[in-house]
Amino acid sequence: MNQPGFVASEESLHEAARTATGLDDFGAPSYRRGLRVLLEAYDRESRLTDAGRAMVEQQLVGILKNRLVTQKFWTDDPGILKTEIRRPIFILGLPRTGTTALHHLLGQNPANQVLEYWLAAAPSPRPPRSAWESDPRFQQSVQELQAMYEMDPSLKAMHLMTADGPEECRHLLQQTFTDDTFDCNATIPSYSDWYKQHDMLDAYARHRDLLRLIGSPQPERRWLLKYPVHMGNLRALFNIYPDACIVQTHRDPSQVVPSICSLVAGWRAIYEHDVDRRAVAEWLLDLWATRLHDGMAVRCERNASQFIDLYFRDILADPIGATRRISTQFGIEISEQAEQKMRAWQAANPQGKHGEHHYRAEDFGLTDDLIAERFASYLDHFQVGRERSA
């Protein structure tokens, strides 16, 4: 067990953020609850190495800096918070089910706006594309991603991120200290238990306000977002975005869960020593089965027209056709230019471009039958078969 104070204190983290920015308004204090639970879990439960602890502290200070900076934008221009976000599209489902490919493809359509990695990491009004490379925040994102992939090159085959490419919503949810990032990177079960029970309304309210800020130069463009974690937060998501459009992807969990376990174990190995692969698998198996089950319950309460279901085998066979189905369902115009850009991206990014993600289910104590049993209600409800496509 780590000694209390293993990670920097709440107030020292806040002071570091104040010093770095010269600002002192962090906004509504409700975020402190999650931060306190997180810090206590790091101190008492995590297996962070010295380098891992330094990365965690840097990350926490960065999140607090982002709270300060974004709060100032809203104070200086409160009109940003009045911007309407109409019918945002959320791509979700189990990880490793085609969500990333759909996100990138649909993101080629100029009618849509995506959450670029560098703006997710440092939210501000999106500047013209020609100004990105000279922006220090963009350059920092490039360097951070390069350092991460140099530390573990296999991560690129598992989950590719680029500074100018579409990113998941995790950075936005981190601002309330309620996101998978924290317990995927460290062994902190008390935080995981607290986070699982949190209602997430405050997290999605800030998520919406951050989208308003980033998209303020072109608020008329349709938001296209992707994050499998939204699967477990649909009730809060619809509370904040009542007209949200949901793309849910499906694939046999026996082809997915071992890959997720490998990905999380890889992340943890960057931060911690002695990664317990079987404990990781047990936790993730319960987490994702519960999320899918809860998502099914929420879907029963909503208008069916707000959802479209796509199966991994169909996405793999005809990615452009899958984007057309989404666009037709949710009223997105695909111009000739947009389709050309999608086809160009597809040609430039064939499956396996960055290598293959190698893992073995047995390393995590998993079998097909064990996974099928845990996901039985999902398999039955969506008629997901035992797919063997890679």
mmCIF file of C-alpha atoms in Angstrom:
data_model
loop_
_atom_site.group_PDB
_atom_site.id
_atom_site.type_symbol
_atom_site.label_atom_id
_atom_site.label_comp_id
_atom_site.label_asym_id
_atom_site.label_seq_id
_atom_site.Cartn_x
_atom_site.Cartn_y
_atom_site.Cartn_z
ATOM 1 C CA MET A 1 0.000 0.000 0.000
ATOM 2 C CA ASN A 2 1.272 3.463 -0.838
ATOM 3 C CA GLN A 3 1.795 5.955 1.916
ATOM 4 C CA PRO A 4 -0.784 8.753 2.304
ATOM 5 C CA GLY A 5 0.328 11.711 0.221
ATOM 6 C CA PHE A 6 1.825 9.476 -2.480
ATOM 7 C CA VAL A 7 0.241 11.809 -5.058
ATOM 8 C CA ALA A 8 0.293 15.587 -4.559
ATOM 9 C CA SER A 9 -2.391 17.122 -2.348
ATOM 10 C CA GLU A 10 -5.591 18.690 -3.580
ATOM 11 C CA GLU A 11 -4.498 22.210 -2.713
ATOM 12 C CA SER A 12 -0.974 21.865 -4.111
ATOM 13 C CA LEU A 13 -2.461 20.747 -7.435
ATOM 14 C CA HIS A 14 -4.776 23.755 -7.451
ATOM 15 C CA GLU A 15 -1.922 26.096 -6.581
ATOM 16 C CA ALA A 16 0.203 24.717 -9.410
ATOM 17 C CA ALA A 17 -2.661 25.360 -11.845
ATOM 18 C CA ARG A 18 -3.145 28.898 -10.536
ATOM 19 C CA THR A 19 0.558 29.653 -10.830
ATOM 20 C CA ALA A 20 0.749 28.282 -14.387
ATOM 21 C CA THR A 21 -2.232 30.282 -15.662
ATOM 22 C CA GLY A 22 -2.434 33.360 -13.428
ATOM 23 C CA LEU A 23 -6.136 32.576 -12.994
ATOM 24 C CA ASP A 24 -8.104 31.556 -9.922
ATOM 25 C CA ASP A 25 -11.739 30.808 -10.910
ATOM 26 C CA PHE A 26 -12.216 27.044 -11.206
ATOM 27 C CA GLY A 27 -15.987 27.306 -11.581
ATOM 28 C CA ALA A 28 -18.588 25.457 -9.517
ATOM 29 C CA PRO A 29 -16.842 23.426 -6.789
ATOM 30 C CA SER A 30 -18.751 20.167 -7.325
ATOM 31 C CA TYR A 31 -15.778 18.750 -9.269
ATOM 32 C CA ARG A 32 -13.749 18.623 -6.040
ATOM 33 C CA ARG A 33 -15.710 15.623 -4.825
ATOM 34 C CA GLY A 34 -14.467 13.427 -7.643
ATOM 35 C CA LEU A 35 -10.942 14.786 -7.313
ATOM 36 C CA ARG A 36 -10.853 13.950 -3.606
ATOM 37 C CA VAL A 37 -12.077 10.399 -4.159
ATOM 38 C CA LEU A 38 -9.497 10.023 -6.906
ATOM 39 C CA LEU A 39 -6.588 11.324 -4.837
ATOM 40 C CA GLU A 40 -7.427 9.105 -1.891
ATOM 41 C CA ALA A 41 -7.603 6.086 -4.178
ATOM 42 C CA TYR A 42 -4.231 6.929 -5.732
ATOM 43 C CA ASP A 43 -2.684 7.246 -2.279
ATOM 44 C CA ARG A 44 -4.121 4.077 -0.779
ATOM 45 C CA GLU A 45 -4.581 1.644 -3.671
ATOM 46 C CA SER A 46 -2.545 2.452 -6.779
ATOM 47 C CA ARG A 47 0.702 0.772 -7.824
ATOM 48 C CA LEU A 48 2.115 3.835 -9.524
ATOM 49 C CA THR A 49 5.802 3.899 -10.350
ATOM 50 C CA ASP A 50 7.719 7.116 -9.755
ATOM 51 C CA ALA A 51 7.294 7.968 -13.427
ATOM 52 C CA GLY A 52 3.609 7.048 -13.249
ATOM 53 C CA ARG A 53 3.064 9.290 -10.256
ATOM 54 C CA ALA A 54 4.737 12.194 -12.055
ATOM 55 C CA MET A 55 2.507 11.629 -15.109
ATOM 56 C CA VAL A 56 -0.622 11.484 -12.931
ATOM 57 C CA GLU A 57 0.262 14.732 -11.169
ATOM 58 C CA GLN A 58 1.004 16.424 -14.491
ATOM 59 C CA GLN A 59 -2.325 15.203 -15.847
ATOM 60 C CA LEU A 60 -4.298 16.444 -12.815
ATOM 61 C CA VAL A 61 -2.672 19.874 -12.932
ATOM 62 C CA GLY A 62 -3.425 20.009 -16.668
ATOM 63 C CA ILE A 63 -7.104 19.287 -16.031
ATOM 64 C CA LEU A 64 -7.295 22.033 -13.415
ATOM 65 C CA LYS A 65 -5.531 24.442 -15.786
ATOM 66 C CA ASN A 66 -8.162 23.631 -18.411
ATOM 67 C CA ARG A 67 -10.924 24.387 -15.907
ATOM 68 C CA LEU A 68 -9.381 27.782 -15.220
ATOM 69 C CA VAL A 69 -8.869 28.666 -18.881
ATOM 70 C CA THR A 70 -12.313 27.550 -20.043
ATOM 71 C CA GLN A 71 -13.976 29.318 -17.127
ATOM 72 C CA LYS A 72 -12.328 32.564 -18.215
ATOM 73 C CA PHE A 73 -13.615 32.151 -21.777
ATOM 74 C CA TRP A 74 -17.170 31.828 -20.441
ATOM 75 C CA THR A 75 -16.732 34.779 -18.062
ATOM 76 C CA ASP A 76 -15.394 36.987 -20.838
ATOM 77 C CA ASP A 77 -18.101 35.933 -23.301
ATOM 78 C CA PRO A 78 -21.131 34.465 -21.488
ATOM 79 C CA GLY A 79 -23.034 34.417 -24.777
ATOM 80 C CA ILE A 80 -21.095 31.254 -25.688
ATOM 81 C CA LEU A 81 -23.163 29.354 -23.130
ATOM 82 C CA LYS A 82 -26.378 30.265 -24.933
ATOM 83 C CA THR A 83 -25.390 28.464 -28.125
ATOM 84 C CA GLU A 84 -27.719 25.612 -29.048
ATOM 85 C CA ILE A 85 -26.288 22.223 -29.911
ATOM 86 C CA ARG A 86 -28.838 20.529 -32.145
ATOM 87 C CA ARG A 87 -29.097 16.787 -32.718
ATOM 88 C CA PRO A 88 -25.487 15.870 -31.914
ATOM 89 C CA ILE A 89 -24.460 12.430 -33.123
ATOM 90 C CA PHE A 90 -22.814 10.071 -30.650
ATOM 91 C CA ILE A 91 -21.071 6.900 -31.833
ATOM 92 C CA LEU A 92 -20.905 4.328 -29.063
ATOM 93 C CA GLY A 93 -21.019 0.654 -28.205
ATOM 94 C CA LEU A 94 -18.356 -1.757 -27.029
ATOM 95 C CA PRO A 95 -14.805 -0.666 -27.879
ATOM 96 C CA ARG A 96 -13.216 -2.421 -30.862
ATOM 97 C CA THR A 97 -16.502 -2.590 -32.785
ATOM 98 C CA GLY A 98 -15.826 -0.166 -35.646
ATOM 99 C CA THR A 99 -16.542 3.063 -33.780
ATOM 100 C CA THR A 100 -13.188 4.651 -34.625
ATOM 101 C CA ALA A 101 -13.481 3.968 -38.357
ATOM 102 C CA LEU A 102 -16.997 5.428 -38.463
ATOM 103 C CA HIS A 103 -15.832 8.470 -36.493
ATOM 104 C CA HIS A 104 -12.988 9.184 -38.885
ATOM 105 C CA LEU A 105 -15.077 8.560 -41.999
ATOM 106 C CA LEU A 106 -18.046 10.704 -40.964
ATOM 107 C CA GLY A 107 -15.605 13.321 -39.726
ATOM 108 C CA GLN A 108 -14.415 13.844 -43.309
ATOM 109 C CA ASN A 109 -17.778 15.437 -44.091
ATOM 110 C CA PRO A 110 -17.347 19.244 -43.809
ATOM 111 C CA ALA A 111 -20.957 19.490 -42.603
ATOM 112 C CA ASN A 112 -19.883 17.828 -39.356
ATOM 113 C CA GLN A 113 -17.490 19.037 -36.699
ATOM 114 C CA VAL A 114 -15.458 16.651 -34.580
ATOM 115 C CA LEU A 115 -13.570 17.046 -31.347
ATOM 116 C CA GLU A 116 -9.953 17.224 -32.481
ATOM 117 C CA TYR A 117 -7.409 15.767 -30.057
ATOM 118 C CA TRP A 118 -5.516 18.999 -29.459
ATOM 119 C CA LEU A 119 -8.681 20.993 -28.760
ATOM 120 C CA ALA A 120 -10.000 18.263 -26.501
ATOM 121 C CA ALA A 121 -6.734 18.445 -24.566
ATOM 122 C CA ALA A 122 -6.805 22.257 -24.368
ATOM 123 C CA PRO A 123 -10.340 23.532 -25.124
ATOM 124 C CA SER A 124 -10.762 26.935 -26.758
ATOM 125 C CA PRO A 125 -12.669 28.326 -29.750
ATOM 126 C CA ARG A 126 -11.455 26.373 -32.783
ATOM 127 C CA PRO A 127 -9.080 28.566 -34.827
ATOM 128 C CA PRO A 128 -8.746 28.378 -38.630
ATOM 129 C CA ARG A 129 -7.012 25.191 -39.792
ATOM 130 C CA SER A 130 -4.094 27.189 -41.192
ATOM 131 C CA ALA A 131 -3.189 28.368 -37.682
ATOM 132 C CA TRP A 132 -2.969 24.983 -35.974
ATOM 133 C CA GLU A 133 0.650 24.001 -36.632
ATOM 134 C CA SER A 134 1.964 27.265 -35.160
ATOM 135 C CA ASP A 135 -0.148 26.984 -32.011
ATOM 136 C CA PRO A 136 1.949 25.864 -28.976
ATOM 137 C CA ARG A 137 -0.961 23.755 -27.714
ATOM 138 C CA PHE A 138 -1.104 21.852 -30.997
ATOM 139 C CA GLN A 139 2.652 21.345 -30.911
ATOM 140 C CA GLN A 140 2.423 20.056 -27.331
ATOM 141 C CA SER A 141 -0.224 17.503 -28.335
ATOM 142 C CA VAL A 142 1.993 16.289 -31.172
ATOM 143 C CA GLN A 143 4.894 15.849 -28.752
ATOM 144 C CA GLU A 144 2.779 14.097 -26.105
ATOM 145 C CA LEU A 145 1.409 11.554 -28.566
ATOM 146 C CA GLN A 146 4.826 10.954 -30.079
ATOM 147 C CA ALA A 147 6.315 10.310 -26.624
ATOM 148 C CA MET A 148 3.491 7.921 -25.698
ATOM 149 C CA TYR A 149 3.855 5.826 -28.840
ATOM 150 C CA GLU A 150 7.648 5.775 -28.468
ATOM 151 C CA MET A 151 7.181 4.437 -24.927
ATOM 152 C CA ASP A 152 4.954 1.618 -26.202
ATOM 153 C CA PRO A 153 4.775 1.361 -30.034
ATOM 154 C CA SER A 154 2.145 -1.399 -29.825
ATOM 155 C CA LEU A 155 -0.412 1.130 -28.556
ATOM 156 C CA LYS A 156 -0.647 2.635 -32.040
ATOM 157 C CA ALA A 157 -2.110 -0.606 -33.389
ATOM 158 C CA MET A 158 -4.595 -0.679 -30.496
ATOM 159 C CA HIS A 159 -5.775 2.928 -30.642
ATOM 160 C CA LEU A 160 -4.361 5.517 -33.032
ATOM 161 C CA MET A 161 -4.550 9.181 -32.037
ATOM 162 C CA THR A 162 -3.236 12.225 -33.911
ATOM 163 C CA ALA A 163 -3.204 15.840 -32.791
ATOM 164 C CA ASP A 164 -5.422 16.997 -35.662
ATOM 165 C CA GLY A 165 -7.645 13.915 -35.773
ATOM 166 C CA PRO A 166 -10.976 13.238 -34.051
ATOM 167 C CA GLU A 167 -10.674 12.293 -30.403
ATOM 168 C CA GLU A 168 -12.976 10.678 -27.883
ATOM 169 C CA CYS A 169 -14.804 12.784 -25.309
ATOM 170 C CA ARG A 170 -12.647 11.641 -22.404
ATOM 171 C CA HIS A 171 -10.826 14.949 -21.992
ATOM 172 C CA LEU A 172 -14.117 16.796 -21.564
ATOM 173 C CA LEU A 173 -15.416 14.384 -18.919
ATOM 174 C CA GLN A 174 -12.093 14.567 -17.109
ATOM 175 C CA GLN A 175 -12.820 18.174 -16.164
ATOM 176 C CA THR A 176 -15.235 16.849 -13.536
ATOM 177 C CA PHE A 177 -12.850 13.995 -12.640
ATOM 178 C CA THR A 178 -15.411 11.436 -13.815
ATOM 179 C CA ASP A 179 -13.960 9.371 -16.626
ATOM 180 C CA ASP A 180 -12.533 5.937 -17.437
ATOM 181 C CA THR A 181 -9.090 7.415 -18.051
ATOM 182 C CA PHE A 182 -8.237 7.401 -14.376
ATOM 183 C CA ASP A 183 -9.044 3.806 -13.473
ATOM 184 C CA CYS A 184 -7.885 2.453 -16.809
ATOM 185 C CA ASN A 185 -4.435 3.895 -16.060
ATOM 186 C CA ALA A 186 -4.218 2.833 -12.406
ATOM 187 C CA THR A 187 -5.528 0.298 -9.904
ATOM 188 C CA ILE A 188 -7.963 2.437 -7.894
ATOM 189 C CA PRO A 189 -11.047 0.295 -7.105
ATOM 190 C CA SER A 190 -12.587 2.702 -4.593
ATOM 191 C CA TYR A 191 -12.641 5.404 -7.263
ATOM 192 C CA SER A 192 -14.104 2.915 -9.763
ATOM 193 C CA ASP A 193 -16.907 2.074 -7.335
ATOM 194 C CA TRP A 194 -17.672 5.752 -6.682
ATOM 195 C CA TYR A 195 -17.542 6.659 -10.374
ATOM 196 C CA LYS A 196 -19.858 3.787 -11.299
ATOM 197 C CA GLN A 197 -22.549 5.222 -8.990
ATOM 198 C CA HIS A 198 -22.115 8.888 -9.938
ATOM 199 C CA ASP A 199 -25.087 10.314 -11.860
ATOM 200 C CA MET A 200 -22.855 12.198 -14.357
ATOM 201 C CA LEU A 201 -25.252 15.118 -14.875
ATOM 202 C CA ASP A 202 -22.595 17.630 -13.885
ATOM 203 C CA ALA A 203 -20.093 15.942 -16.209
ATOM 204 C CA TYR A 204 -22.390 16.117 -19.245
ATOM 205 C CA ALA A 205 -23.456 19.680 -18.493
ATOM 206 C CA ARG A 206 -19.815 20.731 -18.644
ATOM 207 C CA HIS A 207 -19.307 18.497 -21.704
ATOM 208 C CA ARG A 208 -22.026 20.506 -23.469
ATOM 209 C CA ASP A 209 -20.529 23.848 -22.404
ATOM 210 C CA LEU A 210 -17.096 22.807 -23.640
ATOM 211 C CA LEU A 211 -18.564 21.855 -27.021
ATOM 212 C CA ARG A 212 -20.247 25.257 -27.125
ATOM 213 C CA LEU A 213 -16.860 26.859 -26.537
ATOM 214 C CA ILE A 214 -14.878 24.813 -29.064
ATOM 215 C CA GLY A 215 -17.538 25.062 -31.762
ATOM 216 C CA SER A 216 -18.337 28.748 -31.188
ATOM 217 C CA PRO A 217 -16.681 29.962 -34.441
ATOM 218 C CA GLN A 218 -19.064 27.739 -36.488
ATOM 219 C CA PRO A 219 -21.979 26.758 -34.242
ATOM 220 C CA GLU A 220 -24.132 25.727 -37.202
ATOM 221 C CA ARG A 221 -22.018 22.648 -37.964
ATOM 222 C CA ARG A 222 -23.357 19.349 -36.655
ATOM 223 C CA TRP A 223 -21.408 17.803 -33.785
ATOM 224 C CA LEU A 224 -20.122 14.264 -34.386
ATOM 225 C CA LEU A 225 -18.777 12.598 -31.248
ATOM 226 C CA LYS A 226 -17.524 9.162 -30.312
ATOM 227 C CA TYR A 227 -16.791 7.491 -27.010
ATOM 228 C CA PRO A 228 -17.798 3.947 -26.037
ATOM 229 C CA VAL A 229 -18.034 5.097 -22.397
ATOM 230 C CA HIS A 230 -21.205 7.054 -23.248
ATOM 231 C CA MET A 231 -22.873 3.628 -23.419
ATOM 232 C CA GLY A 232 -23.050 3.560 -19.632
ATOM 233 C CA ASN A 233 -24.185 7.164 -19.274
ATOM 234 C CA LEU A 234 -27.128 7.368 -21.678
ATOM 235 C CA ARG A 235 -29.595 8.636 -19.084
ATOM 236 C CA ALA A 236 -27.372 11.618 -18.208
ATOM 237 C CA LEU A 237 -26.506 12.155 -21.874
ATOM 238 C CA PHE A 238 -30.165 12.402 -22.894
ATOM 239 C CA ASN A 239 -30.894 14.698 -19.952
ATOM 240 C CA ILE A 240 -28.391 17.193 -21.374
ATOM 241 C CA TYR A 241 -28.865 16.382 -25.078
ATOM 242 C CA PRO A 242 -32.535 15.306 -25.376
ATOM 243 C CA ASP A 243 -32.406 15.231 -29.193
ATOM 244 C CA ALA A 244 -29.140 13.283 -29.403
ATOM 245 C CA CYS A 245 -28.740 10.782 -32.250
ATOM 246 C CA ILE A 246 -27.103 7.512 -31.258
ATOM 247 C CA VAL A 247 -25.091 5.167 -33.464
ATOM 248 C CA GLN A 248 -24.599 1.889 -31.599
ATOM 249 C CA THR A 249 -22.151 -0.608 -33.024
ATOM 250 C CA HIS A 250 -22.279 -4.338 -32.279
ATOM 251 C CA ARG A 251 -19.843 -7.235 -32.322
ATOM 252 C CA ASP A 252 -19.487 -10.569 -30.569
ATOM 253 C CA PRO A 253 -18.008 -9.664 -27.129
ATOM 254 C CA SER A 254 -15.763 -12.732 -27.264
ATOM 255 C CA GLN A 255 -13.939 -10.960 -30.103
ATOM 256 C CA VAL A 256 -13.828 -7.692 -28.200
ATOM 257 C CA VAL A 257 -13.358 -8.118 -24.453
ATOM 258 C CA PRO A 258 -9.881 -9.720 -24.583
ATOM 259 C CA SER A 259 -8.738 -6.859 -26.823
ATOM 260 C CA ILE A 260 -10.105 -4.274 -24.376
ATOM 261 C CA CYS A 261 -8.308 -6.051 -21.547
ATOM 262 C CA SER A 262 -5.045 -5.985 -23.495
ATOM 263 C CA LEU A 263 -5.463 -2.286 -24.221
ATOM 264 C CA VAL A 264 -6.111 -1.393 -20.570
ATOM 265 C CA ALA A 265 -3.271 -3.600 -19.360
ATOM 266 C CA GLY A 266 -1.020 -1.792 -21.837
ATOM 267 C CA TRP A 267 -2.071 1.618 -20.512
ATOM 268 C CA ARG A 268 -1.574 0.518 -16.907
ATOM 269 C CA ALA A 269 1.898 -0.794 -17.654
ATOM 270 C CA ILE A 270 2.931 2.750 -18.548
ATOM 271 C CA TYR A 271 1.867 4.008 -15.121
ATOM 272 C CA GLU A 272 2.094 1.057 -12.744
ATOM 273 C CA HIS A 273 4.199 -1.937 -11.807
ATOM 274 C CA ASP A 274 2.888 -5.503 -11.408
ATOM 275 C CA VAL A 275 -0.217 -5.214 -13.601
ATOM 276 C CA ASP A 276 -2.674 -7.943 -12.577
ATOM 277 C CA ARG A 277 -4.140 -9.026 -15.920
ATOM 278 C CA ARG A 278 -6.772 -11.313 -14.465
ATOM 279 C CA ALA A 279 -8.037 -8.623 -12.093
ATOM 280 C CA VAL A 280 -8.195 -6.209 -15.035
ATOM 281 C CA ALA A 281 -10.269 -8.744 -17.006
ATOM 282 C CA GLU A 282 -12.659 -9.443 -14.135
ATOM 283 C CA TRP A 283 -13.289 -5.725 -13.652
ATOM 284 C CA LEU A 284 -13.744 -4.952 -17.359
ATOM 285 C CA LEU A 285 -16.013 -7.928 -17.959
ATOM 286 C CA ASP A 286 -18.413 -6.685 -15.279
ATOM 287 C CA LEU A 287 -18.065 -3.032 -16.274
ATOM 288 C CA TRP A 288 -18.959 -3.446 -19.942
ATOM 289 C CA ALA A 289 -21.669 -6.057 -19.432
ATOM 290 C CA THR A 290 -23.330 -3.697 -16.958
ATOM 291 C CA ARG A 291 -23.004 -0.728 -19.301
ATOM 292 C CA LEU A 292 -24.614 -2.570 -22.181
ATOM 293 C CA HIS A 293 -27.423 -3.824 -19.956
ATOM 294 C CA ASP A 294 -28.085 -0.324 -18.588
ATOM 295 C CA GLY A 295 -27.991 1.112 -22.103
ATOM 296 C CA MET A 296 -30.621 -1.372 -23.245
ATOM 297 C CA ALA A 297 -32.918 -0.200 -20.437
ATOM 298 C CA VAL A 298 -32.505 3.460 -21.375
ATOM 299 C CA ARG A 299 -33.178 2.734 -25.049
ATOM 300 C CA CYS A 300 -36.565 1.313 -24.100
ATOM 301 C CA GLU A 301 -37.488 4.726 -22.690
ATOM 302 C CA ARG A 302 -36.553 6.713 -25.810
ATOM 303 C CA ASN A 303 -37.882 7.219 -29.319
ATOM 304 C CA ALA A 304 -36.507 4.452 -31.545
ATOM 305 C CA SER A 305 -35.803 6.996 -34.307
ATOM 306 C CA GLN A 306 -32.961 8.377 -32.182
ATOM 307 C CA PHE A 307 -30.971 5.169 -32.660
ATOM 308 C CA ILE A 308 -29.367 3.208 -35.436
ATOM 309 C CA ASP A 309 -27.678 -0.164 -34.956
ATOM 310 C CA LEU A 310 -24.708 -1.240 -37.059
ATOM 311 C CA TYR A 311 -22.925 -4.570 -36.921
ATOM 312 C CA PHE A 312 -19.163 -4.805 -37.140
ATOM 313 C CA ARG A 313 -19.267 -7.298 -40.013
ATOM 314 C CA ASP A 314 -21.315 -4.820 -42.079
ATOM 315 C CA ILE A 315 -19.088 -1.867 -41.229
ATOM 316 C CA LEU A 316 -16.055 -3.912 -42.245
ATOM 317 C CA ALA A 317 -17.665 -5.053 -45.507
ATOM 318 C CA ASP A 318 -18.888 -1.613 -46.611
ATOM 319 C CA PRO A 319 -17.734 1.337 -44.472
ATOM 320 C CA ILE A 320 -19.034 3.966 -46.878
ATOM 321 C CA GLY A 321 -22.398 2.214 -47.003
ATOM 322 C CA ALA A 322 -22.511 2.315 -43.201
ATOM 323 C CA THR A 323 -21.923 6.074 -43.221
ATOM 324 C CA ARG A 324 -24.731 6.485 -45.769
ATOM 325 C CA ARG A 325 -27.128 4.606 -43.502
ATOM 326 C CA ILE A 326 -26.226 6.865 -40.586
ATOM 327 C CA SER A 327 -26.546 9.981 -42.704
ATOM 328 C CA THR A 328 -29.951 8.947 -44.054
ATOM 329 C CA GLN A 329 -31.260 8.084 -40.584
ATOM 330 C CA PHE A 330 -30.141 11.344 -39.010
ATOM 331 C CA GLY A 331 -30.544 13.810 -41.862
ATOM 332 C CA ILE A 332 -26.921 14.484 -42.785
ATOM 333 C CA GLU A 333 -26.273 15.611 -46.334
ATOM 334 C CA ILE A 334 -23.338 13.890 -48.012
ATOM 335 C CA SER A 335 -22.049 16.049 -50.827
ATOM 336 C CA GLU A 336 -19.919 14.703 -53.660
ATOM 337 C CA GLN A 337 -16.927 16.397 -52.043
ATOM 338 C CA ALA A 338 -17.686 14.745 -48.692
ATOM 339 C CA GLU A 339 -17.896 11.282 -50.238
ATOM 340 C CA GLN A 340 -14.618 11.823 -52.084
ATOM 341 C CA LYS A 341 -12.931 12.799 -48.831
ATOM 342 C CA MET A 342 -14.343 9.735 -47.077
ATOM 343 C CA ARG A 343 -13.145 7.415 -49.826
ATOM 344 C CA ALA A 344 -9.707 9.061 -49.803
ATOM 345 C CA TRP A 345 -9.425 8.559 -46.040
ATOM 346 C CA GLN A 346 -10.504 4.927 -46.366
ATOM 347 C CA ALA A 347 -7.912 4.280 -49.083
ATOM 348 C CA ALA A 348 -5.165 5.904 -47.016
ATOM 349 C CA ASN A 349 -6.051 4.009 -43.847
ATOM 350 C CA PRO A 350 -6.519 0.314 -44.599
ATOM 351 C CA GLN A 351 -7.155 -2.049 -41.727
ATOM 352 C CA GLY A 352 -3.864 -3.040 -40.095
ATOM 353 C CA LYS A 353 -1.966 0.019 -41.363
ATOM 354 C CA HIS A 354 -0.281 0.482 -37.986
ATOM 355 C CA GLY A 355 0.264 -3.199 -37.272
ATOM 356 C CA GLU A 356 -1.821 -5.859 -35.629
ATOM 357 C CA HIS A 357 -2.950 -5.860 -32.018
ATOM 358 C CA HIS A 358 -1.776 -9.178 -30.590
ATOM 359 C CA TYR A 359 -3.272 -10.645 -27.426
ATOM 360 C CA ARG A 360 -4.429 -13.957 -25.994
ATOM 361 C CA ALA A 361 -7.687 -14.356 -24.100
ATOM 362 C CA GLU A 362 -6.152 -17.030 -21.883
ATOM 363 C CA ASP A 363 -3.628 -14.515 -20.533
ATOM 364 C CA PHE A 364 -6.592 -12.818 -18.868
ATOM 365 C CA GLY A 365 -8.363 -15.987 -17.736
ATOM 366 C CA LEU A 366 -11.097 -15.494 -20.333
ATOM 367 C CA THR A 367 -12.992 -18.021 -22.454
ATOM 368 C CA ASP A 368 -15.694 -17.567 -25.080
ATOM 369 C CA ASP A 369 -18.217 -19.312 -22.876
ATOM 370 C CA LEU A 370 -17.444 -17.126 -19.855
ATOM 371 C CA ILE A 371 -17.868 -13.965 -21.915
ATOM 372 C CA ALA A 372 -21.054 -15.235 -23.593
ATOM 373 C CA GLU A 373 -22.572 -16.028 -20.219
ATOM 374 C CA ARG A 374 -21.841 -12.553 -18.871
ATOM 375 C CA PHE A 375 -23.207 -10.812 -21.987
ATOM 376 C CA ALA A 376 -26.157 -13.166 -22.514
ATOM 377 C CA SER A 377 -28.876 -10.499 -22.356
ATOM 378 C CA TYR A 378 -27.017 -8.296 -24.860
ATOM 379 C CA LEU A 379 -26.342 -11.180 -27.241
ATOM 380 C CA ASP A 380 -29.974 -12.210 -27.162
ATOM 381 C CA HIS A 381 -31.468 -8.723 -27.446
ATOM 382 C CA PHE A 382 -29.391 -7.617 -30.447
ATOM 383 C CA GLN A 383 -28.976 -11.083 -31.973
ATOM 384 C CA VAL A 384 -25.214 -10.747 -32.011
ATOM 385 C CA GLY A 385 -23.639 -13.941 -33.321
ATOM 386 C CA ARG A 386 -20.247 -15.486 -32.833
ATOM 387 C CA GLU A 387 -18.406 -13.377 -35.402
ATOM 388 C CA ARG A 388 -14.943 -14.573 -36.319
ATOM 389 C CA SER A 389 -13.899 -11.718 -38.580
ATOM 390 C CA ALA A 390 -10.761 -9.915 -37.447
#
